[in-house]
Coordinates of C-alpha atoms and ligand atoms in Angstrom, one line a residue:
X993 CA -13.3 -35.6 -15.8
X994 CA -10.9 -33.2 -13.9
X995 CA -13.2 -30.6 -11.7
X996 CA -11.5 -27.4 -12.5
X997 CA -12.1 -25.3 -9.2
X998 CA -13.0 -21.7 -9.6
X999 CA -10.5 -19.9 -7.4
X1000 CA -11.6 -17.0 -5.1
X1001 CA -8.8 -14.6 -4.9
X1002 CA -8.8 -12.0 -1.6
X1003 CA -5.5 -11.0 -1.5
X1004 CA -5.4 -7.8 -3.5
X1005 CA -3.8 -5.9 -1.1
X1006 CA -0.5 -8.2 -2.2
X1007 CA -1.3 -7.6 -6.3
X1008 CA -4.2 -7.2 -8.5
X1009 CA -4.6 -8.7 -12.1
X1010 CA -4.1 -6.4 -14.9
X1011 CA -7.2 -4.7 -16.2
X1012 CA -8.0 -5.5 -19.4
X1013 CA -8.1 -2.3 -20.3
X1014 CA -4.9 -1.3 -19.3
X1015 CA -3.1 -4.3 -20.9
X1016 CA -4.7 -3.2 -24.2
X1017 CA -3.0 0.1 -24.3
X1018 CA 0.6 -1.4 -22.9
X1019 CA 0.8 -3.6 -26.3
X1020 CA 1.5 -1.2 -29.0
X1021 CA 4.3 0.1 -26.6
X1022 CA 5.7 -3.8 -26.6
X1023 CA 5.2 -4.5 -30.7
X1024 CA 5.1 -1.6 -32.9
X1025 CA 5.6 1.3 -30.9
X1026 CA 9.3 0.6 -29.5
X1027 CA 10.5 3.8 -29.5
X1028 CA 13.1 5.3 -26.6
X1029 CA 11.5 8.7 -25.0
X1030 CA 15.0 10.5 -25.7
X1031 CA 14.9 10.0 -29.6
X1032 CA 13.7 12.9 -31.7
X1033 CA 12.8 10.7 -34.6
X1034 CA 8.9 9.2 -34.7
X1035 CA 9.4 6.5 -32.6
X1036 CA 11.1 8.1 -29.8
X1037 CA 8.3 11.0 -30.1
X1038 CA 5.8 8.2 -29.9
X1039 CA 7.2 7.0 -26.9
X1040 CA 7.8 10.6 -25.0
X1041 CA 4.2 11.6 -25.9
X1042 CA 2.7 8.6 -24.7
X1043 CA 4.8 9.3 -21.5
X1044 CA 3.7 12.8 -21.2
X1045 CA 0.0 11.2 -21.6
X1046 CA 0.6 8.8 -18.7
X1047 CA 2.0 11.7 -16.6
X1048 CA -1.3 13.6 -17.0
X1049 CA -3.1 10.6 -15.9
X1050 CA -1.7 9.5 -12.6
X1051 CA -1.7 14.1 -12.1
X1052 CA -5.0 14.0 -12.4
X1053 CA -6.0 10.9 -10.4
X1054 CA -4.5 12.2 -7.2
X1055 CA -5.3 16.2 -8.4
X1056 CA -1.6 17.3 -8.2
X1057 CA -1.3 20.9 -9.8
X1058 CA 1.0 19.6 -12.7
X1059 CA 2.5 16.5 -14.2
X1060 CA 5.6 17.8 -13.4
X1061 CA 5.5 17.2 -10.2
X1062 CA 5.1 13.4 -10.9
X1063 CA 8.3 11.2 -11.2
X1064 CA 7.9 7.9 -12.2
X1065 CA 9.9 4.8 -10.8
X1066 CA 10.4 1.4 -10.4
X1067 CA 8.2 0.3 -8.0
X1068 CA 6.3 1.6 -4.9
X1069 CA 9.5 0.8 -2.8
X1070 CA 11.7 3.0 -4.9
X1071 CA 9.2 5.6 -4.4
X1072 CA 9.4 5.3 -0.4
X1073 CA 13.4 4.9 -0.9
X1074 CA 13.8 8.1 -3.3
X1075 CA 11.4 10.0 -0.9
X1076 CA 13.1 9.4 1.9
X1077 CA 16.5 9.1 1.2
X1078 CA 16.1 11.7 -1.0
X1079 CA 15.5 13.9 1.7
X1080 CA 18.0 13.1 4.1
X1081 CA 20.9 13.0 2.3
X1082 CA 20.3 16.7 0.6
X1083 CA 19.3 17.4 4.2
X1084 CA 22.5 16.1 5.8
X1085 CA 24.6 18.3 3.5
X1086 CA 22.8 21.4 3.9
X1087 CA 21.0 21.8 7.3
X1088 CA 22.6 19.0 9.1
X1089 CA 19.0 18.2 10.5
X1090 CA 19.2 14.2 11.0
X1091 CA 15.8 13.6 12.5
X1092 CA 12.7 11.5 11.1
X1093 CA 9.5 11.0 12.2
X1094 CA 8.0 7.9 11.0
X1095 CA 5.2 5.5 12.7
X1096 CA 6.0 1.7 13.5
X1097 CA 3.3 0.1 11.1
X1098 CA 5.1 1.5 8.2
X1099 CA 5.4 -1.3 5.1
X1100 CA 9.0 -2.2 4.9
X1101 CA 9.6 -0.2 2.2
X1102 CA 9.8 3.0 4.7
X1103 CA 10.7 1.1 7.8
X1104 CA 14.0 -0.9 6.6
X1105 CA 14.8 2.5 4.3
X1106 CA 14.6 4.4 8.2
X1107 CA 17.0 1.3 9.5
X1108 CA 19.5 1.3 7.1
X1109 CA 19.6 5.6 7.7
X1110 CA 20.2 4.8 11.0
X1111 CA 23.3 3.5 10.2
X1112 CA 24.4 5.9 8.6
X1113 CA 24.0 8.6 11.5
X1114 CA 20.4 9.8 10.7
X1115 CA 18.0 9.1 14.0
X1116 CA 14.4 8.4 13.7
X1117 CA 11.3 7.9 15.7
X1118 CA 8.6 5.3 15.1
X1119 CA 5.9 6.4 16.4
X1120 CA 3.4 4.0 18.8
X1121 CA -0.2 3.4 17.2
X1122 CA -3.1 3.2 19.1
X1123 CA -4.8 -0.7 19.4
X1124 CA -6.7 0.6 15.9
X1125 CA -3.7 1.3 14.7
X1126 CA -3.7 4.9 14.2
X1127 CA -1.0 7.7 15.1
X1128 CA -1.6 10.0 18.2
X1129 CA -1.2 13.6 17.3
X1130 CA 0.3 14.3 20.6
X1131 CA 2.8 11.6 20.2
X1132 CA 3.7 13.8 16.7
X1133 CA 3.9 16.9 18.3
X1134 CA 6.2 16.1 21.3
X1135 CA 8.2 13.9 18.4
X1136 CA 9.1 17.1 16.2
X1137 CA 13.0 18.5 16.7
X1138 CA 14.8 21.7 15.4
X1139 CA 16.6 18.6 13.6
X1140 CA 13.7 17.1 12.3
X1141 CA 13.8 17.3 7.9
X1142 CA 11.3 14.6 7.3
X1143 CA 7.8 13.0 8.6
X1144 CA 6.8 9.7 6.4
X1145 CA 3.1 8.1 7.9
X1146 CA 1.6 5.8 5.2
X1147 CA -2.3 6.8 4.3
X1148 CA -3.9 3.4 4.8
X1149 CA -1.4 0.0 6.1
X1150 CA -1.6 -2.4 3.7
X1151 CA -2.3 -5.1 6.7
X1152 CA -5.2 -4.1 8.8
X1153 CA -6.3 -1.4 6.5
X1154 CA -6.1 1.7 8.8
X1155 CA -6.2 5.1 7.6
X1156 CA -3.9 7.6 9.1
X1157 CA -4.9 11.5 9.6
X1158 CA -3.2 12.6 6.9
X1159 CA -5.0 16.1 6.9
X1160 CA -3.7 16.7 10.6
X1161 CA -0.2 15.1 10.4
X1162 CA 0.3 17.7 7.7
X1163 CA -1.1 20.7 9.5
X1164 CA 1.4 20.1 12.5
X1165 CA 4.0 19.5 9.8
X1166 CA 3.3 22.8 8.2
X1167 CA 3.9 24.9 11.5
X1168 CA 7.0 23.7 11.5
X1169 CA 7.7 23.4 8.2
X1170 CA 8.6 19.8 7.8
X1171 CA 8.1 18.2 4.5
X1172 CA 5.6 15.1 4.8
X1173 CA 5.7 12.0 2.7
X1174 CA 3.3 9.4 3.1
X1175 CA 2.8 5.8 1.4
X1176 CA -0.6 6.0 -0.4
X1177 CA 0.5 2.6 -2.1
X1178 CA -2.6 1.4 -0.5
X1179 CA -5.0 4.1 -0.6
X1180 CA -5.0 5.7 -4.1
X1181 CA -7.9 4.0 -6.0
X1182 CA -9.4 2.9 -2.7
X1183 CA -10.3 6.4 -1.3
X1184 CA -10.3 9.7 -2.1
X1185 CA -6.3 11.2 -2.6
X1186 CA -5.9 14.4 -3.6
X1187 CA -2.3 15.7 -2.8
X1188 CA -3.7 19.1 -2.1
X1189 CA -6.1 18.3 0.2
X1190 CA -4.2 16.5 2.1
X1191 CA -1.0 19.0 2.1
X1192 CA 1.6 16.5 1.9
X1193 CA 4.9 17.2 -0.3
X1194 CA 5.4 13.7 -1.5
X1195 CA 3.8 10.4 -2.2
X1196 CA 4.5 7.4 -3.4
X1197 CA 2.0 5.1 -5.3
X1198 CA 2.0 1.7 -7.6
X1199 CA 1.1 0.5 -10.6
X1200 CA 0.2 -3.1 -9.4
X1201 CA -2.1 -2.4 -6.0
X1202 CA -4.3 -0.8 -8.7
X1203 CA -4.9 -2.9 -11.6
X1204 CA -1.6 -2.3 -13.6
X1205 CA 1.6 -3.9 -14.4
X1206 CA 4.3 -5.0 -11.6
X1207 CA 7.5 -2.8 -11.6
X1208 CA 6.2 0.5 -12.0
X1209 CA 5.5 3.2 -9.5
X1210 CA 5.4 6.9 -8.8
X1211 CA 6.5 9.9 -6.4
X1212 CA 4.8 12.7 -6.2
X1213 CA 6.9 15.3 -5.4
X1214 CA 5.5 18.8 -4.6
X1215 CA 6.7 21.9 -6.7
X1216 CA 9.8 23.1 -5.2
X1217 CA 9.9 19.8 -3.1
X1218 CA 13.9 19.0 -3.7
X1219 CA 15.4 15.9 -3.6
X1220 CA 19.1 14.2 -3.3
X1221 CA 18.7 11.4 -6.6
X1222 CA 18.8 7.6 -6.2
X1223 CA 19.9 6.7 -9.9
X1224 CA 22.6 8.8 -11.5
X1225 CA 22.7 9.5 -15.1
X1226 CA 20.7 10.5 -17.9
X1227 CA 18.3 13.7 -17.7
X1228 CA 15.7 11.5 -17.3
X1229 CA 12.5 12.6 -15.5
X1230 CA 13.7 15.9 -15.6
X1231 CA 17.0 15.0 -13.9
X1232 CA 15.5 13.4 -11.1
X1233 CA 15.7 9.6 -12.3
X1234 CA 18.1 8.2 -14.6
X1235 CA 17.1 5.6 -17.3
X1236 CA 15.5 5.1 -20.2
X1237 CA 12.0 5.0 -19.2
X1238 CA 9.9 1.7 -19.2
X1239 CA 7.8 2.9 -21.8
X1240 CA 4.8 0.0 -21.6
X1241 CA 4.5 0.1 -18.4
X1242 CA 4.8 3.6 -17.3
X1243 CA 1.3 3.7 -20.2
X1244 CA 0.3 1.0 -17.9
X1245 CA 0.2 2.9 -14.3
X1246 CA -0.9 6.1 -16.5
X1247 CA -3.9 3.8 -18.0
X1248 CA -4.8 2.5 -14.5
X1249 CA -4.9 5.6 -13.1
X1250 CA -7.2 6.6 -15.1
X1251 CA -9.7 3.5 -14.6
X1252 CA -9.2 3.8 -11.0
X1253 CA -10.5 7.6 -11.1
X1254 CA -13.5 6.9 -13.8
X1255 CA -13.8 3.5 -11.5
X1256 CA -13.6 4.4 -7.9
X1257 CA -16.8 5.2 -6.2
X1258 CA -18.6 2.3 -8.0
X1259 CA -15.7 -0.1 -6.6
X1260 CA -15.8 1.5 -3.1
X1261 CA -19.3 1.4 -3.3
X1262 CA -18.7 -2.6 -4.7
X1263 CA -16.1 -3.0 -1.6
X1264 CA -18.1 -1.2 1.2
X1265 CA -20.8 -3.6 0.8
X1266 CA -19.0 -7.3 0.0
X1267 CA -16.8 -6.8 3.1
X1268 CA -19.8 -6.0 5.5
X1269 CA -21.1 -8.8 4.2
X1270 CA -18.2 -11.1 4.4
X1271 CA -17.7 -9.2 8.3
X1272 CA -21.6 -10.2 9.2
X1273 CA -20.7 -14.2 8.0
X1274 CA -17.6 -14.5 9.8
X1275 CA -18.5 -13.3 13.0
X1276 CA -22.0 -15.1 12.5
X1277 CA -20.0 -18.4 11.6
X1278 CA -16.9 -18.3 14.2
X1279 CA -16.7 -17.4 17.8
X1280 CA -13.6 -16.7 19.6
X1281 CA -12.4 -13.6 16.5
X1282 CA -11.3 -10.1 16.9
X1283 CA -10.9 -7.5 14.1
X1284 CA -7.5 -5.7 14.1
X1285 CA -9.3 -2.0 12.6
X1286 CA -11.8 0.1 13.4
X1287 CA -14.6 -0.8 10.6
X1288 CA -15.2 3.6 10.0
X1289 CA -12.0 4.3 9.7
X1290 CA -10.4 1.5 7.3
X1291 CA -10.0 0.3 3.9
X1292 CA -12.9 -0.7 1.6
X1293 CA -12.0 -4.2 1.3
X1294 CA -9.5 -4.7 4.0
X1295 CA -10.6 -7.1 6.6
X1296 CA -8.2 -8.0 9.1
X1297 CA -9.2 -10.8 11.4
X1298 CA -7.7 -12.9 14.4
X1299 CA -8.6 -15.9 15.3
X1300 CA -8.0 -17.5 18.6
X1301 CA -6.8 -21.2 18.6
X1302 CA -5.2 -21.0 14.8
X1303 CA -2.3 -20.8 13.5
X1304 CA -2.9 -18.4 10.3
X1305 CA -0.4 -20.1 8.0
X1306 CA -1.7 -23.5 8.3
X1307 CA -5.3 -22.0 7.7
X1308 CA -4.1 -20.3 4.7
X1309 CA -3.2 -23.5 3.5
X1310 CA -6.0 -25.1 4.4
X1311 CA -8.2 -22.1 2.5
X1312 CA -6.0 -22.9 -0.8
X1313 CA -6.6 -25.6 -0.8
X1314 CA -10.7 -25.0 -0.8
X1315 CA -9.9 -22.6 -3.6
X1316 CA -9.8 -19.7 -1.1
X1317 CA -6.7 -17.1 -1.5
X1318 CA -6.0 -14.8 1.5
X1319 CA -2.7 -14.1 3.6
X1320 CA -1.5 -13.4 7.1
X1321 CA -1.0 -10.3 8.5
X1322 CA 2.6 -12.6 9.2
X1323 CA 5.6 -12.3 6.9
X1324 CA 7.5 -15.9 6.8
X1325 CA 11.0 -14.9 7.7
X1326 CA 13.3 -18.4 6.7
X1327 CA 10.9 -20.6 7.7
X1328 CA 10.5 -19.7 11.7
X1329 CA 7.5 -17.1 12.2
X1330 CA 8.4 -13.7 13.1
X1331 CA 4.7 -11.9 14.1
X1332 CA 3.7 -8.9 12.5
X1333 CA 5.5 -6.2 13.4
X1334 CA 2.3 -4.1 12.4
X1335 CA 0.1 -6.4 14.8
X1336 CA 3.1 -6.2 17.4
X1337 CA 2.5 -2.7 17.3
X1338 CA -1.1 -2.7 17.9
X1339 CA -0.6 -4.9 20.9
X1340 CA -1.5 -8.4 19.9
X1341 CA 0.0 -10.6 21.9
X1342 CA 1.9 -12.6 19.6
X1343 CA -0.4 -15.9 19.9
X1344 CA -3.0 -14.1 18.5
X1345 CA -0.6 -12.4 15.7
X1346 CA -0.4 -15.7 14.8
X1347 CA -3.5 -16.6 14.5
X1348 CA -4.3 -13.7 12.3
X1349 CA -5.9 -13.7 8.4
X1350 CA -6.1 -10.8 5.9
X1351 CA -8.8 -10.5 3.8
X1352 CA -8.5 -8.0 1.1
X1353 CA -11.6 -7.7 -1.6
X1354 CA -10.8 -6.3 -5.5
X1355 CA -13.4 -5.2 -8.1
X1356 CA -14.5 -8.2 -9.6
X1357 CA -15.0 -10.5 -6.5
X1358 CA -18.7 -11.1 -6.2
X1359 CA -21.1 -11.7 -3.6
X1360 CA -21.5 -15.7 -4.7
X1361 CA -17.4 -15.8 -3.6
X1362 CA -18.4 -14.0 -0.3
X1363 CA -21.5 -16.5 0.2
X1364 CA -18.6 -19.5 -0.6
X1365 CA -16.0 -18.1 1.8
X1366 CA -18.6 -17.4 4.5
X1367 CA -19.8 -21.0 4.4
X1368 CA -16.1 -22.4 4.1
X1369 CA -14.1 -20.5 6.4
X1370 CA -16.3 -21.3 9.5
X1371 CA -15.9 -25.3 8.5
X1372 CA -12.4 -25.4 8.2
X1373 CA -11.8 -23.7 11.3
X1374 CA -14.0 -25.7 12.9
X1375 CA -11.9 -28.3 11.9
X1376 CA -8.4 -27.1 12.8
X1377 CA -9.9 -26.4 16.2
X1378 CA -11.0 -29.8 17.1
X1379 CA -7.6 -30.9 16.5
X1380 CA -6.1 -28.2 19.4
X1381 CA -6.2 -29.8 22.8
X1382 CA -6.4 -25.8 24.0
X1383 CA -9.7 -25.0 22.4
X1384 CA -10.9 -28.4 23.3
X1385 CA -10.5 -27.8 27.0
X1386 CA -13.0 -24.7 26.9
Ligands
LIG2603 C1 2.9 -3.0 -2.0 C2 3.3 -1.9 -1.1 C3 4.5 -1.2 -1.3 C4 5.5 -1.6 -2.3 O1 5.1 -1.4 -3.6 P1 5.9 -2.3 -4.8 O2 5.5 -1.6 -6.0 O3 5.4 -3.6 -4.6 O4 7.3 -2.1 -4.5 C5 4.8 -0.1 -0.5 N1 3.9 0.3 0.5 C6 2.7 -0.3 0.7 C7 1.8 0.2 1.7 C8 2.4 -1.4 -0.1 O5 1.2 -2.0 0.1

């Protein structure tokens, strides 16, 4: 007999499965229901409704004041690129401002977009984080130029779960009036976003960090907010994105919105309280750990941890192989280990970046996984540490 062994997935903050629900109302839009959006026969009226429908949807999950000012894309990453190059390049040709304010735990999505502007004349500041890993309002204010057109700070990192202040960035922002654009890729579904609230012009979310398809994302771009375009063509999107729309899943991301709304304070209710408990059992279990985010101002579900005398990768591979599925706060760049620049930033020395394990909790992990990975996690780095001849010499 062949034990098949339940597998305890933690890594939502890479993907999330499809919810059920969502995938039921992406199917007629794969079978039947094949129409293009730009046809004026059935079908393509079909399709442009159930567009408009999925518009509403992610509107109303993150209250903007109308589903026009949503613009659907490819993925999260094309939403950071449109929103940012966007920006600079209509900038460039009217204003001449070249300045950008960004922070230095941005995902790569913003960072690498900032890099490659670089190049092409634009100058930008990254901002420092404190060891939490938030922004310092100071460091903002003193940042902000006659040539700055654009400040991008994500809502919550994707790595150690920080949240940014969102509500103050775009108060300073508004004095001067800078547009601000910030990643929510992470936070929408996980706390409350409401574009108005917070004041910023545009956002970017995706489809796939909340329980819908891969390759679909949005930007929300404020009323009047304008834009250079990325994709040239068709009036798609109101002229603002070329291509026949991906009608399944844009019905996707408009259907997870809407579970995240009706959803979220049961699951951040759900969240709170498995990664407290999963906190409690790993610092019961393990000496020698640090956490990488302030526990009140942080993700439901994100739990970033270091742990002296480990290398992460080898005990991600060692927690695979006990059915366990987390990451590192490391990205693998061709096989040598380039640390976090997101840990970097915070100050980790880089042994402990390396030792460093990302725990991110969904919806429909229970308490029995947490009670598993509580009692397994201590074990196995129990293990891995008898084997170092450092942690044997304390
Ligand atoms: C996942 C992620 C992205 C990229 O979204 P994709 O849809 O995968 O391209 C951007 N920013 C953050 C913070 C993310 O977590």
């Amino acid at each position: 007999m062949v034990k098949i062994m339940q597998r305890i997935y933690l890594d939502h903050n890479a993907t999330t499965p499809v919810h059920p629900e969502v995938l039921e109302a992406m199917l007629p839009f794969m079978t039947e229901q094949f129409g293009n959006g730009s046809s004026i026969h059935t079908y393509g009226r079909e399709a442009r409704n159930a567009i408009d429908d999925a518009r509403e949807q992610v509107a109303a999950l993150i209250n903007a004041k109308s589903s026009s000012e949503i613009v659907f894309t490819s993925t999260g990453t094309e939403a950071d690129n449109y929103a940012i190059k966007g920006i600079a390049e209509l900038q460039q040709s009217r204003s001449g401002g070249n300045h950008i304010i960004t922070s230095a735990i941005e995902h790569h999505a913003v960072l690498h977009t900032c890099q490659y502007l670089e190049k092409r004349g634009f100058e930008v500041t990254y901002l420092p984080v404190d060891r939490y890993g938030r922004i310092q309002l100071d460091d903002l204010r003193e940042a902000i130029r006659d040539e700055t057109i654009l400040i991008s700070i994500m809502h919550a990192n994707n790595e150690t779960g920080v949240i940014e202040p969102m509500v103050e960035i775009c108060e300073i922002a508004q004095e001067q009036r800078i547009p601000v654009h910030t990643d929510a890729v992470q936070s929408v579904g996980k706390l409350p976003v409401d574009v108005q609230a917070l004041g910023v012009s545009m956002l970017s979310l995706s489809a796939h960090k909340i329980y819908g398809p891969k390759g679909i994302g949005a930007l929300y771009l404020r009323r009047g907010t304008r834009l250079e375009n990325l994709l040239h063509g068709g009036s798609h999107e109101r002229n603002r994105r070329a291509g026949s729309e991906n009608v399944p899943s844009i019905v996707g991301i408009g259907q997870a919105a809407a579970v995240a709304k009706k959803d979220r304070e049961a699951n951040i209710e759900h969240l709170n309280q498995l990664t407290g408990k999963l906190r409690q059992g790993l610092h019961e279990g393990i000496d020698y750990i640090h956490e990488n985010s302030d526990p009140s101002n942080s993700l439901p579900g994100t739990l970033n941890i270091s742990f002296e005398y480990i290398e992460g990768e080898s005990l991600i591979l060692r927690l695979d192989m006990e059915g366990i599925c987390v990451s590192t706060g490391s990205a693998c760049t061709s096989g040598s280990m380039e640390p976090s620049h997101v840990l970097a930033a915070l100050g980790l020395p880089p042994q402990l970046a390396q030792g460093t394990v990302r725990f991110s909790l969904g919806k429909d992990n229970t308490e029995a996984e947490i009670d598993e990975v509580i009692e397994k996690v201590p074990k196995v780095v129990e293990q891995m540490r008898g084997m170092s001849p450092a942690y044997k010499k304390l």
